[in-house]
Amino acid sequence: MFNPNPTRHIVPLHDGHVCLVFDAVLLDPRAWIDTAIAHRGRFVEGAWNAYPGPELPLATEVTDRLCDFFAQHARAALGARRTLRAHSRFALVTRTPETLAPCQRFCHRDRLSSEPGTVVAASVLYLFDRPELGGTSFYRPRRPMPEIEALVQDSARLAPEDFNARYPGIAQGYMRECNPWFEHIATVPPRFNRLIVYRGDLFHSGDIARPELLSADPEQGRLTVNGFFTCRAALG
């Protein structure tokens, strides 16, 4: 399922953090695309997170193999050790800029656990070969964290017009550059059969430059596999 010897390089981010980039990850990536196509009717845009498009959870055995790859090639480099739990899903970005909710218009973090002594990691596997559909960008807060937390909470609870009035610096559309709240640090471009892995507590966002090209068709759209891992933190 996974290539035991993928190529790897490291993209430095900020404050000592990195994004790990692996190429030629799957032995048969086409089989994964065919699976997504066969189950396209089961993709659902859920209320459990703010992802701007439909998703489909992957089978436990697939997540287990992704966990094995993560443990072998990435976990230690992110300051983590034993994986406590994980999940993964197919995902398609489909929302047009004008339909984005406030929380989808700026970068976010994947915070799956508040347990002390844990590390959350995330991965994105690109299953499309059109680089214009966009990779992943990373950001650093420009404001004190209490202000950032207030922004995140307001984006989930305020009506769009009230959010716009309170935060005029958050534009309607996909975030790609700096704004008054966040500094753009790096963008990792997509490549077919590329997997990136990073700390989930880093602010990040899909780099969607050509939203008019987005599609709900797994054959044509921005199809990814998104993985999430909660781990014990490495002993200091």
Coordinates of N, CA and C in Angstrom, one line a residue:
M1 N 0.8 -1.2 0.0 CA 0.0 0.0 0.0 C 0.9 1.3 0.0
F2 N 1.8 1.3 0.9 CA 2.7 2.5 1.0 C 4.2 2.1 0.6
N3 N 4.8 3.0 -0.1 CA 6.2 2.8 -0.5 C 7.1 2.8 0.8
P4 N 7.9 1.7 1.0 CA 8.7 1.7 2.2 C 9.9 2.6 2.1
N5 N 10.2 3.1 0.9 CA 11.4 4.0 0.7 C 11.0 5.2 -0.1
P6 N 10.1 6.1 0.4 CA 9.8 7.3 -0.3 C 10.9 8.3 -0.2
T7 N 10.9 9.3 -1.1 CA 11.9 10.4 -1.0 C 11.3 11.4 0.1
R8 N 12.2 12.0 0.8 CA 11.8 13.0 1.8 C 12.6 14.2 1.8
H9 N 12.0 15.4 1.9 CA 12.7 16.6 2.2 C 12.0 17.4 3.3
I10 N 12.6 18.4 3.9 CA 12.1 19.1 5.0 C 12.0 20.6 4.6
V11 N 10.8 21.1 4.9 CA 10.5 22.6 4.7 C 10.6 23.2 6.1
P12 N 11.5 24.1 6.3 CA 11.5 24.8 7.6 C 10.4 25.8 7.7
L13 N 9.8 25.9 8.9 CA 8.6 26.8 9.1 C 9.1 27.9 10.0
H14 N 8.6 27.9 11.2 CA 9.0 29.0 12.2 C 9.2 28.4 13.6
D15 N 10.0 29.0 14.4 CA 10.2 28.6 15.8 C 10.6 27.2 15.9
G16 N 11.4 26.7 14.9 CA 12.0 25.4 14.9 C 11.1 24.3 14.3
H17 N 9.9 24.7 13.9 CA 8.9 23.7 13.4 C 9.3 23.4 11.9
V18 N 8.8 22.2 11.4 CA 9.1 21.8 10.1 C 7.8 21.2 9.5
C19 N 7.8 21.1 8.1 CA 6.9 20.3 7.4 C 7.7 19.2 6.7
L20 N 7.3 18.0 6.9 CA 8.0 16.9 6.2 C 7.3 16.6 4.9
V21 N 8.0 16.5 3.9 CA 7.4 16.3 2.5 C 7.9 15.0 1.9
F22 N 7.0 14.0 1.6 CA 7.4 12.7 1.1 C 6.8 12.6 -0.3
D23 N 7.6 12.1 -1.3 CA 7.1 11.9 -2.6 C 7.1 10.4 -3.0
A24 N 6.3 10.0 -4.0 CA 6.2 8.6 -4.4 C 5.7 7.8 -3.2
V25 N 4.7 8.2 -2.5 CA 4.3 7.6 -1.2 C 3.5 6.3 -1.4
L26 N 2.5 6.3 -2.3 CA 1.7 5.1 -2.5 C 2.2 4.3 -3.7
L27 N 2.1 3.0 -3.5 CA 2.6 2.0 -4.5 C 1.6 2.0 -5.7
D28 N 0.3 2.2 -5.4 CA -0.7 2.2 -6.5 C -1.7 3.4 -6.2
P29 N -1.3 4.6 -6.4 CA -2.2 5.8 -6.1 C -3.5 5.7 -6.9
R30 N -3.4 5.2 -8.1 CA -4.6 5.2 -9.0 C -5.7 4.4 -8.3
A31 N -5.4 3.3 -7.6 CA -6.4 2.5 -6.9 C -7.1 3.3 -5.8
W32 N -6.4 4.3 -5.2 CA -7.1 5.1 -4.2 C -8.1 6.1 -4.9
I33 N -7.7 6.6 -6.0 CA -8.6 7.5 -6.8 C -9.8 6.7 -7.2
D34 N -9.6 5.5 -7.7 CA -10.7 4.7 -8.1 C -11.7 4.4 -7.0
T35 N -11.1 4.2 -5.8 CA -12.0 4.0 -4.6 C -12.8 5.2 -4.3
A36 N -12.2 6.4 -4.4 CA -13.0 7.6 -4.2 C -14.1 7.8 -5.2
I37 N -13.8 7.5 -6.5 CA -14.8 7.6 -7.5 C -15.9 6.6 -7.3
A38 N -15.6 5.4 -6.9 CA -16.6 4.4 -6.7 C -17.6 4.8 -5.5
H39 N -17.1 5.6 -4.6 CA -17.9 5.9 -3.4 C -18.2 7.4 -3.4
R40 N -18.2 8.1 -4.5 CA -18.4 9.5 -4.5 C -19.7 9.9 -3.9
G41 N -20.7 9.1 -4.0 CA -22.0 9.4 -3.5 C -22.1 9.4 -2.0
R42 N -21.0 8.9 -1.3 CA -21.0 8.8 0.2 C -20.2 10.0 0.8
F43 N -19.6 10.9 -0.1 CA -19.0 12.0 0.5 C -20.0 13.0 1.1
V44 N -19.7 13.5 2.2 CA -20.7 14.4 2.9 C -19.9 15.6 3.5
E45 N -20.5 16.8 3.4 CA -19.9 18.0 4.0 C -20.5 18.0 5.4
G46 N -19.7 17.6 6.4 CA -20.1 17.5 7.8 C -20.1 18.7 8.6
A47 N -20.8 18.6 9.7 CA -20.9 19.7 10.7 C -19.8 19.6 11.7
W48 N -19.0 18.5 11.7 CA -18.1 18.3 12.8 C -16.8 19.1 12.6
N49 N -16.6 19.7 11.5 CA -15.4 20.5 11.3 C -15.7 21.6 10.3
A50 N -14.7 22.4 10.0 CA -14.9 23.5 9.1 C -14.3 23.3 7.7
Y51 N -14.1 22.1 7.3 CA -13.5 21.8 6.0 C -14.4 22.3 4.9
P52 N -13.9 23.0 3.9 CA -14.8 23.6 2.9 C -15.2 22.7 1.7
G53 N -15.7 21.5 2.1 CA -16.1 20.6 1.1 C -16.4 19.2 1.7
P54 N -16.9 18.3 0.9 CA -17.3 17.0 1.4 C -16.1 16.0 1.7
E55 N -16.4 15.1 2.6 CA -15.4 14.2 3.1 C -16.0 12.8 3.2
L56 N -15.1 11.8 3.3 CA -15.5 10.4 3.4 C -14.5 9.7 4.3
P57 N -14.9 9.2 5.5 CA -13.9 8.5 6.4 C -13.4 7.2 5.7
L58 N -12.1 7.0 5.9 CA -11.5 5.8 5.4 C -11.6 4.6 6.3
A59 N -11.5 3.4 5.8 CA -11.6 2.2 6.6 C -10.5 2.1 7.6
T60 N -10.8 1.4 8.7 CA -9.8 1.3 9.8 C -8.5 0.7 9.3
E61 N -8.5 -0.3 8.5 CA -7.3 -0.9 8.0 C -6.4 0.1 7.2
V62 N -7.1 1.0 6.5 CA -6.3 2.0 5.7 C -5.7 3.0 6.7
T63 N -6.4 3.4 7.7 CA -5.9 4.3 8.7 C -4.7 3.7 9.4
D64 N -4.8 2.4 9.7 CA -3.7 1.7 10.3 C -2.4 1.7 9.5
R65 N -2.6 1.5 8.2 CA -1.4 1.5 7.3 C -0.8 2.9 7.3
L66 N -1.7 3.9 7.2 CA -1.2 5.3 7.3 C -0.4 5.6 8.6
C67 N -1.0 5.1 9.7 CA -0.3 5.2 11.0 C 1.1 4.6 11.0
D68 N 1.2 3.4 10.3 CA 2.5 2.7 10.2 C 3.5 3.6 9.5
F69 N 3.0 4.2 8.4 CA 3.9 5.1 7.6 C 4.3 6.3 8.5
F70 N 3.4 6.9 9.1 CA 3.6 8.0 10.0 C 4.6 7.7 11.1
A71 N 4.4 6.5 11.7 CA 5.3 6.1 12.8 C 6.8 5.9 12.3
Q72 N 6.9 5.3 11.2 CA 8.2 4.9 10.6 C 9.0 6.1 10.1
H73 N 8.3 7.0 9.5 CA 9.0 8.1 8.7 C 8.8 9.5 9.3
A74 N 7.9 9.8 10.1 CA 7.6 11.2 10.5 C 7.5 11.4 12.0
R75 N 7.0 10.5 12.7 CA 6.5 10.8 14.1 C 7.7 11.4 15.0
A76 N 8.8 10.8 15.0 CA 9.9 11.3 15.9 C 10.3 12.7 15.5
A77 N 10.3 13.0 14.2 CA 10.8 14.3 13.8 C 9.8 15.4 14.2
L78 N 8.6 15.1 14.6 CA 7.6 16.1 15.1 C 7.6 16.1 16.6
G79 N 8.5 15.5 17.3 CA 8.5 15.5 18.8 C 7.5 14.6 19.4
A80 N 7.1 13.5 18.7 CA 6.1 12.6 19.2 C 6.6 11.2 19.3
R81 N 5.9 10.4 20.1 CA 6.3 9.0 20.2 C 5.0 8.1 20.0
R82 N 4.6 7.3 20.9 CA 3.5 6.4 20.7 C 2.2 7.0 20.2
T83 N 1.6 6.5 19.1 CA 0.4 7.0 18.6 C -0.8 6.5 19.4
L84 N -1.6 7.3 20.0 CA -2.7 6.9 20.8 C -4.0 6.6 20.0
R85 N -4.2 7.5 19.0 CA -5.4 7.3 18.2 C -5.2 8.1 16.9
A86 N -5.9 7.7 15.9 CA -5.8 8.3 14.6 C -7.1 8.1 13.8
H87 N -7.3 9.0 12.8 CA -8.4 8.8 11.8 C -8.0 9.5 10.5
S88 N -8.6 9.1 9.4 CA -8.3 9.6 8.1 C -9.5 9.6 7.3
R89 N -9.5 10.5 6.2 CA -10.6 10.6 5.3 C -10.2 11.2 4.0
F90 N -10.9 10.7 3.0 CA -10.9 11.4 1.7 C -11.5 12.8 1.9
A91 N -11.0 13.8 1.1 CA -11.6 15.2 1.2 C -11.5 15.8 -0.2
L92 N -12.5 16.7 -0.4 CA -12.6 17.5 -1.7 C -12.9 18.9 -1.3
V93 N -12.0 19.8 -1.6 CA -12.4 21.3 -1.5 C -13.3 21.6 -2.6
T94 N -14.5 22.1 -2.3 CA -15.5 22.5 -3.3 C -16.2 23.8 -3.2
R95 N -16.1 24.4 -2.0 CA -16.8 25.7 -1.8 C -16.3 26.8 -2.7
T96 N -17.2 27.6 -3.2 CA -16.8 28.8 -3.9 C -16.4 29.9 -2.9
P97 N -15.6 30.9 -3.2 CA -15.2 31.9 -2.2 C -16.3 32.6 -1.6
E98 N -17.4 32.9 -2.3 CA -18.5 33.7 -1.8 C -19.3 32.9 -0.8
T99 N -19.2 31.5 -0.8 CA -20.0 30.7 0.1 C -19.2 30.3 1.4
L100 N -18.0 30.7 1.5 CA -17.2 30.3 2.7 C -17.7 30.9 3.9
A101 N -17.8 30.1 5.0 CA -18.2 30.6 6.3 C -17.0 31.4 6.9
P102 N -17.3 32.3 7.9 CA -16.1 33.0 8.4 C -15.0 32.2 8.9
C103 N -15.2 31.0 9.5 CA -14.1 30.2 10.0 C -13.3 29.5 8.9
Q104 N -13.8 29.6 7.6 CA -13.1 29.0 6.5 C -12.3 30.0 5.7
R105 N -12.3 31.2 6.1 CA -11.7 32.3 5.4 C -10.3 32.7 6.0
F106 N -9.8 32.0 6.9 CA -8.5 32.2 7.4 C -7.9 30.8 7.9
C107 N -6.7 30.8 8.2 CA -6.0 29.6 8.6 C -6.5 29.0 9.9
H108 N -6.2 27.7 10.1 CA -6.8 27.1 11.3 C -5.7 26.1 11.9
R109 N -6.0 25.5 13.0 CA -5.2 24.5 13.7 C -6.1 23.2 13.8
D110 N -5.4 22.1 13.8 CA -6.1 20.8 14.1 C -5.8 20.4 15.5
R111 N -6.7 20.8 16.4 CA -6.5 20.5 17.8 C -7.5 19.4 18.3
L112 N -7.0 18.2 18.3 CA -7.9 17.1 18.5 C -7.8 16.7 20.0
S113 N -6.9 17.2 20.8 CA -6.7 16.8 22.1 C -6.2 17.9 23.0
S114 N -6.7 18.0 24.2 CA -6.1 19.0 25.2 C -5.4 18.2 26.3
E115 N -5.2 16.9 26.1 CA -4.5 16.1 27.1 C -3.1 16.6 27.3
P116 N -2.6 16.8 28.6 CA -1.2 17.1 28.8 C -0.3 16.0 28.3
G117 N 0.8 16.4 27.8 CA 1.8 15.4 27.3 C 1.5 14.8 26.0
T118 N 0.6 15.4 25.2 CA 0.3 14.8 23.9 C 0.7 15.8 22.8
V119 N 0.9 15.2 21.6 CA 1.2 16.0 20.4 C 0.2 15.6 19.3
V120 N -0.3 16.5 18.6 CA -1.2 16.3 17.5 C -0.5 16.5 16.2
A121 N -0.5 15.6 15.3 CA 0.1 15.7 14.0 C -1.0 15.6 12.9
A122 N -0.7 16.1 11.8 CA -1.7 16.0 10.6 C -0.9 15.7 9.4
S123 N -1.6 15.1 8.4 CA -1.0 14.8 7.1 C -2.0 15.1 6.0
V124 N -1.5 15.4 4.8 CA -2.2 15.6 3.6 C -1.6 14.8 2.5
L125 N -2.3 14.0 1.9 CA -1.8 13.2 0.7 C -2.6 13.7 -0.5
Y126 N -1.8 14.3 -1.5 CA -2.4 14.8 -2.7 C -2.6 13.8 -3.7
L127 N -3.9 13.6 -4.2 CA -4.2 12.6 -5.1 C -4.8 13.3 -6.4
F128 N -4.2 14.4 -6.8 CA -4.5 15.1 -8.0 C -3.2 15.5 -8.7
D129 N -3.3 15.6 -10.0 CA -2.0 16.0 -10.7 C -2.1 17.3 -11.4
R130 N -3.0 18.2 -10.9 CA -3.1 19.6 -11.4 C -2.6 20.5 -10.4
P131 N -1.4 21.0 -10.4 CA -0.8 21.8 -9.3 C -1.6 23.1 -9.1
E132 N -2.3 23.6 -10.2 CA -3.1 24.8 -10.0 C -4.2 24.7 -9.0
L133 N -4.5 23.4 -8.6 CA -5.6 23.3 -7.6 C -5.1 23.6 -6.2
G134 N -3.8 23.7 -6.0 CA -3.2 24.3 -4.8 C -2.7 23.3 -3.7
G135 N -1.6 23.7 -3.0 CA -1.0 23.0 -2.0 C -1.5 23.4 -0.6
T136 N -0.5 23.6 0.3 CA -0.9 23.9 1.7 C 0.1 25.0 2.2
S137 N -0.5 26.0 2.8 CA 0.3 27.1 3.3 C 0.3 27.1 4.9
F138 N 1.4 27.7 5.4 CA 1.6 27.8 6.9 C 1.7 29.2 7.3
Y139 N 1.2 29.5 8.5 CA 1.1 30.9 9.0 C 1.6 31.0 10.5
R140 N 2.0 32.2 10.9 CA 2.3 32.5 12.2 C 1.4 33.6 12.7
P141 N 0.9 33.6 13.9 CA 0.0 34.7 14.4 C 0.8 36.0 14.5
R142 N 0.2 37.1 14.2 CA 0.7 38.4 14.3 C 0.2 39.1 15.6
R143 N -0.8 38.6 16.2 CA -1.4 39.2 17.4 C -1.2 38.2 18.6
P144 N -1.4 38.8 19.8 CA -1.3 37.9 21.0 C -2.4 36.8 20.9
M145 N -2.0 35.7 21.5 CA -2.9 34.5 21.4 C -4.3 34.7 21.9
P146 N -4.5 35.5 23.0 CA -5.9 35.7 23.4 C -6.7 36.4 22.3
E147 N -6.1 37.3 21.5 CA -6.8 37.9 20.4 C -7.1 36.9 19.3
I148 N -6.1 36.0 19.1 CA -6.3 35.0 18.0 C -7.5 34.0 18.5
E149 N -7.5 33.6 19.7 CA -8.5 32.7 20.2 C -9.9 33.4 20.1
A150 N -10.0 34.7 20.4 CA -11.2 35.4 20.2 C -11.7 35.4 18.8
L151 N -10.7 35.6 17.9 CA -11.1 35.6 16.4 C -11.6 34.2 16.1
V152 N -11.0 33.1 16.5 CA -11.5 31.8 16.2 C -12.9 31.6 16.7
Q153 N -13.1 31.9 18.0 CA -14.4 31.7 18.6 C -15.5 32.6 17.9
D154 N -15.1 33.8 17.6 CA -16.1 34.6 16.9 C -16.5 34.1 15.5
S155 N -15.5 33.5 14.9 CA -15.8 33.0 13.5 C -16.8 31.9 13.5
A156 N -16.9 31.2 14.7 CA -17.8 30.1 14.8 C -19.2 30.5 15.3
R157 N -19.2 31.6 16.0 CA -20.5 32.0 16.7 C -21.2 33.2 16.1
L158 N -20.5 34.0 15.4 CA -21.1 35.2 14.8 C -21.7 35.0 13.5
A159 N -22.8 35.7 13.2 CA -23.4 35.7 11.8 C -22.3 36.3 10.9
P160 N -22.3 35.9 9.6 CA -21.3 36.5 8.7 C -21.2 38.0 8.7
E161 N -22.4 38.7 8.7 CA -22.4 40.1 8.6 C -21.8 40.7 9.9
D162 N -22.0 40.1 11.0 CA -21.4 40.6 12.3 C -19.9 40.3 12.3
F163 N -19.5 39.2 11.8 CA -18.1 38.9 11.8 C -17.4 39.9 10.9
N164 N -18.0 40.1 9.7 CA -17.3 41.1 8.8 C -17.2 42.5 9.4
A165 N -18.2 42.9 10.2 CA -18.1 44.2 10.8 C -17.0 44.2 11.8
R166 N -16.8 43.1 12.6 CA -15.8 43.1 13.6 C -14.4 42.9 13.1
Y167 N -14.3 42.1 12.0 CA -13.0 41.8 11.5 C -12.9 42.1 10.0
P168 N -12.8 43.4 9.7 CA -12.8 43.8 8.3 C -11.5 43.3 7.6
G169 N -10.5 43.0 8.3 CA -9.2 42.5 7.7 C -9.2 41.1 7.2
I170 N -10.3 40.3 7.5 CA -10.4 39.0 7.1 C -11.3 39.0 5.8
A171 N -10.7 38.8 4.7 CA -11.4 39.0 3.4 C -12.3 37.8 3.1
Q172 N -13.3 38.0 2.3 CA -14.2 36.9 1.8 C -13.5 36.2 0.8
G173 N -13.1 34.9 1.0 CA -12.4 34.1 0.1 C -11.3 33.3 0.8
Y174 N -10.6 32.5 0.0 CA -9.6 31.6 0.5 C -8.4 32.4 0.9
M175 N -7.8 32.1 2.0 CA -6.6 32.9 2.5 C -5.4 32.3 1.8
R176 N -4.6 33.3 1.2 CA -3.3 32.9 0.6 C -2.1 33.7 1.0
E177 N -2.4 34.9 1.5 CA -1.3 35.8 1.9 C -1.4 36.2 3.3
C178 N -0.6 37.1 3.7 CA -0.6 37.7 5.1 C -1.9 38.5 5.2
N179 N -2.4 38.7 6.4 CA -3.4 39.6 6.8 C -3.1 40.2 8.1
P180 N -3.9 41.1 8.7 CA -3.5 41.8 9.9 C -3.3 40.8 11.1
W181 N -3.8 39.6 10.9 CA -3.8 38.6 12.0 C -2.8 37.5 11.9
F182 N -2.4 37.2 10.7 CA -1.4 36.1 10.5 C -0.4 36.5 9.4
E183 N 0.9 36.0 9.6 CA 2.0 36.2 8.7 C 2.1 34.9 7.9
H184 N 2.2 35.0 6.6 CA 2.4 33.8 5.8 C 3.9 33.4 5.9
I185 N 4.1 32.1 6.2 CA 5.5 31.6 6.4 C 6.0 30.8 5.2
A186 N 5.2 29.9 4.7 CA 5.7 29.0 3.6 C 4.5 28.4 2.9
T187 N 4.6 28.0 1.7 CA 3.6 27.2 0.9 C 4.3 26.0 0.4
V188 N 3.8 24.8 0.7 CA 4.3 23.6 0.1 C 3.4 23.3 -1.2
P189 N 4.0 23.3 -2.3 CA 3.2 23.0 -3.5 C 2.7 21.6 -3.6
P190 N 1.6 21.3 -4.2 CA 1.2 19.9 -4.4 C 1.9 19.2 -5.4
R191 N 1.9 17.9 -5.3 CA 2.4 17.0 -6.4 C 1.7 15.7 -6.2
F192 N 1.4 15.1 -7.4 CA 0.6 13.9 -7.3 C 1.4 12.8 -6.5
N193 N 0.7 12.2 -5.6 CA 1.3 11.1 -4.7 C 2.3 11.7 -3.8
R194 N 2.1 12.9 -3.3 CA 3.0 13.6 -2.3 C 2.2 13.6 -1.0
L195 N 2.9 13.3 0.1 CA 2.3 13.4 1.4 C 3.1 14.4 2.2
I196 N 2.4 15.3 2.9 CA 3.1 16.2 3.8 C 2.6 15.9 5.2
V197 N 3.5 16.1 6.2 CA 3.2 15.8 7.6 C 3.7 17.0 8.5
Y198 N 2.9 17.4 9.4 CA 3.2 18.6 10.2 C 2.5 18.6 11.6
R199 N 3.0 19.4 12.5 CA 2.3 19.5 13.8 C 0.9 20.2 13.6
G200 N -0.1 19.5 14.1 CA -1.5 20.0 14.0 C -1.8 21.3 14.7
D201 N -0.9 21.7 15.6 CA -1.1 23.0 16.3 C -0.5 24.2 15.6
L202 N 0.0 24.0 14.4 CA 0.5 25.1 13.5 C -0.7 25.6 12.7
F203 N -0.8 26.9 12.5 CA -1.8 27.4 11.7 C -1.5 27.1 10.2
H204 N -2.5 26.6 9.5 CA -2.3 26.3 8.1 C -3.6 26.4 7.3
S205 N -3.5 26.3 6.0 CA -4.7 26.4 5.2 C -4.4 25.9 3.8
G206 N -5.4 25.4 3.1 CA -5.2 25.1 1.7 C -4.9 26.3 0.9
D207 N -4.0 26.2 0.0 CA -3.6 27.4 -0.8 C -4.4 27.3 -2.2
I208 N -5.6 27.9 -2.1 CA -6.5 27.7 -3.2 C -6.5 29.0 -4.1
A209 N -5.6 28.9 -5.1 CA -5.4 30.1 -6.0 C -6.5 30.1 -7.1
R210 N -7.0 29.0 -7.6 CA -7.9 28.9 -8.7 C -9.2 28.2 -8.3
P211 N -10.0 28.9 -7.4 CA -11.2 28.2 -6.9 C -12.2 27.9 -8.0
E212 N -12.1 28.5 -9.2 CA -13.0 28.2 -10.3 C -12.8 26.8 -10.9
L213 N -11.6 26.2 -10.5 CA -11.3 24.9 -11.0 C -11.8 23.8 -10.0
L214 N -12.2 24.1 -8.9 CA -12.7 23.1 -7.9 C -13.8 22.3 -8.4
S215 N -13.9 21.0 -8.0 CA -14.9 20.2 -8.5 C -15.3 19.1 -7.4
A216 N -16.5 18.7 -7.4 CA -16.9 17.6 -6.5 C -16.7 16.2 -7.1
D217 N -16.1 16.2 -8.3 CA -15.8 14.9 -9.0 C -14.4 14.5 -8.5
P218 N -14.2 13.3 -7.9 CA -12.9 12.9 -7.4 C -11.9 12.8 -8.5
E219 N -12.3 12.5 -9.7 CA -11.4 12.4 -10.9 C -10.8 13.7 -11.3
Q220 N -11.6 14.8 -11.1 CA -11.2 16.1 -11.6 C -10.8 17.1 -10.5
G221 N -11.3 16.9 -9.3 CA -11.2 17.9 -8.2 C -9.9 17.7 -7.4
R222 N -9.9 18.5 -6.3 CA -8.7 18.6 -5.4 C -8.9 17.5 -4.3
L223 N -8.7 16.2 -4.8 CA -8.8 15.1 -3.9 C -7.6 14.9 -3.0
T224 N -7.8 14.8 -1.7 CA -6.7 14.5 -0.8 C -7.2 13.4 0.2
V225 N -6.2 12.8 0.9 CA -6.5 12.0 2.1 C -5.9 12.8 3.2
N226 N -6.7 13.1 4.2 CA -6.3 13.9 5.3 C -6.2 13.0 6.6
G227 N -5.0 13.0 7.2 CA -4.8 12.1 8.4 C -4.6 12.9 9.6
F228 N -5.0 12.4 10.8 CA -4.8 13.1 12.1 C -4.4 12.1 13.1
F229 N -3.4 12.5 13.9 CA -2.7 11.5 14.8 C -2.6 12.2 16.2
T230 N -3.0 11.6 17.2 CA -2.8 12.1 18.6 C -1.8 11.1 19.2
C231 N -0.7 11.7 19.7 CA 0.5 10.9 20.1 C 1.0 11.4 21.5
R232 N 1.7 10.5 22.2 CA 2.4 10.9 23.3 C 3.6 11.8 22.9
A233 N 3.8 12.9 23.7 CA 5.0 13.7 23.4 C 6.3 13.0 23.7
A234 N 7.3 13.2 22.9 CA 8.6 12.6 23.2 C 9.1 13.1 24.5
L235 N 9.8 12.2 25.2 CA 10.4 12.6 26.5 C 11.5 13.6 26.3
G236 N 11.5 14.7 27.1 CA 12.5 15.7 27.0 C 13.8 15.3 27.5

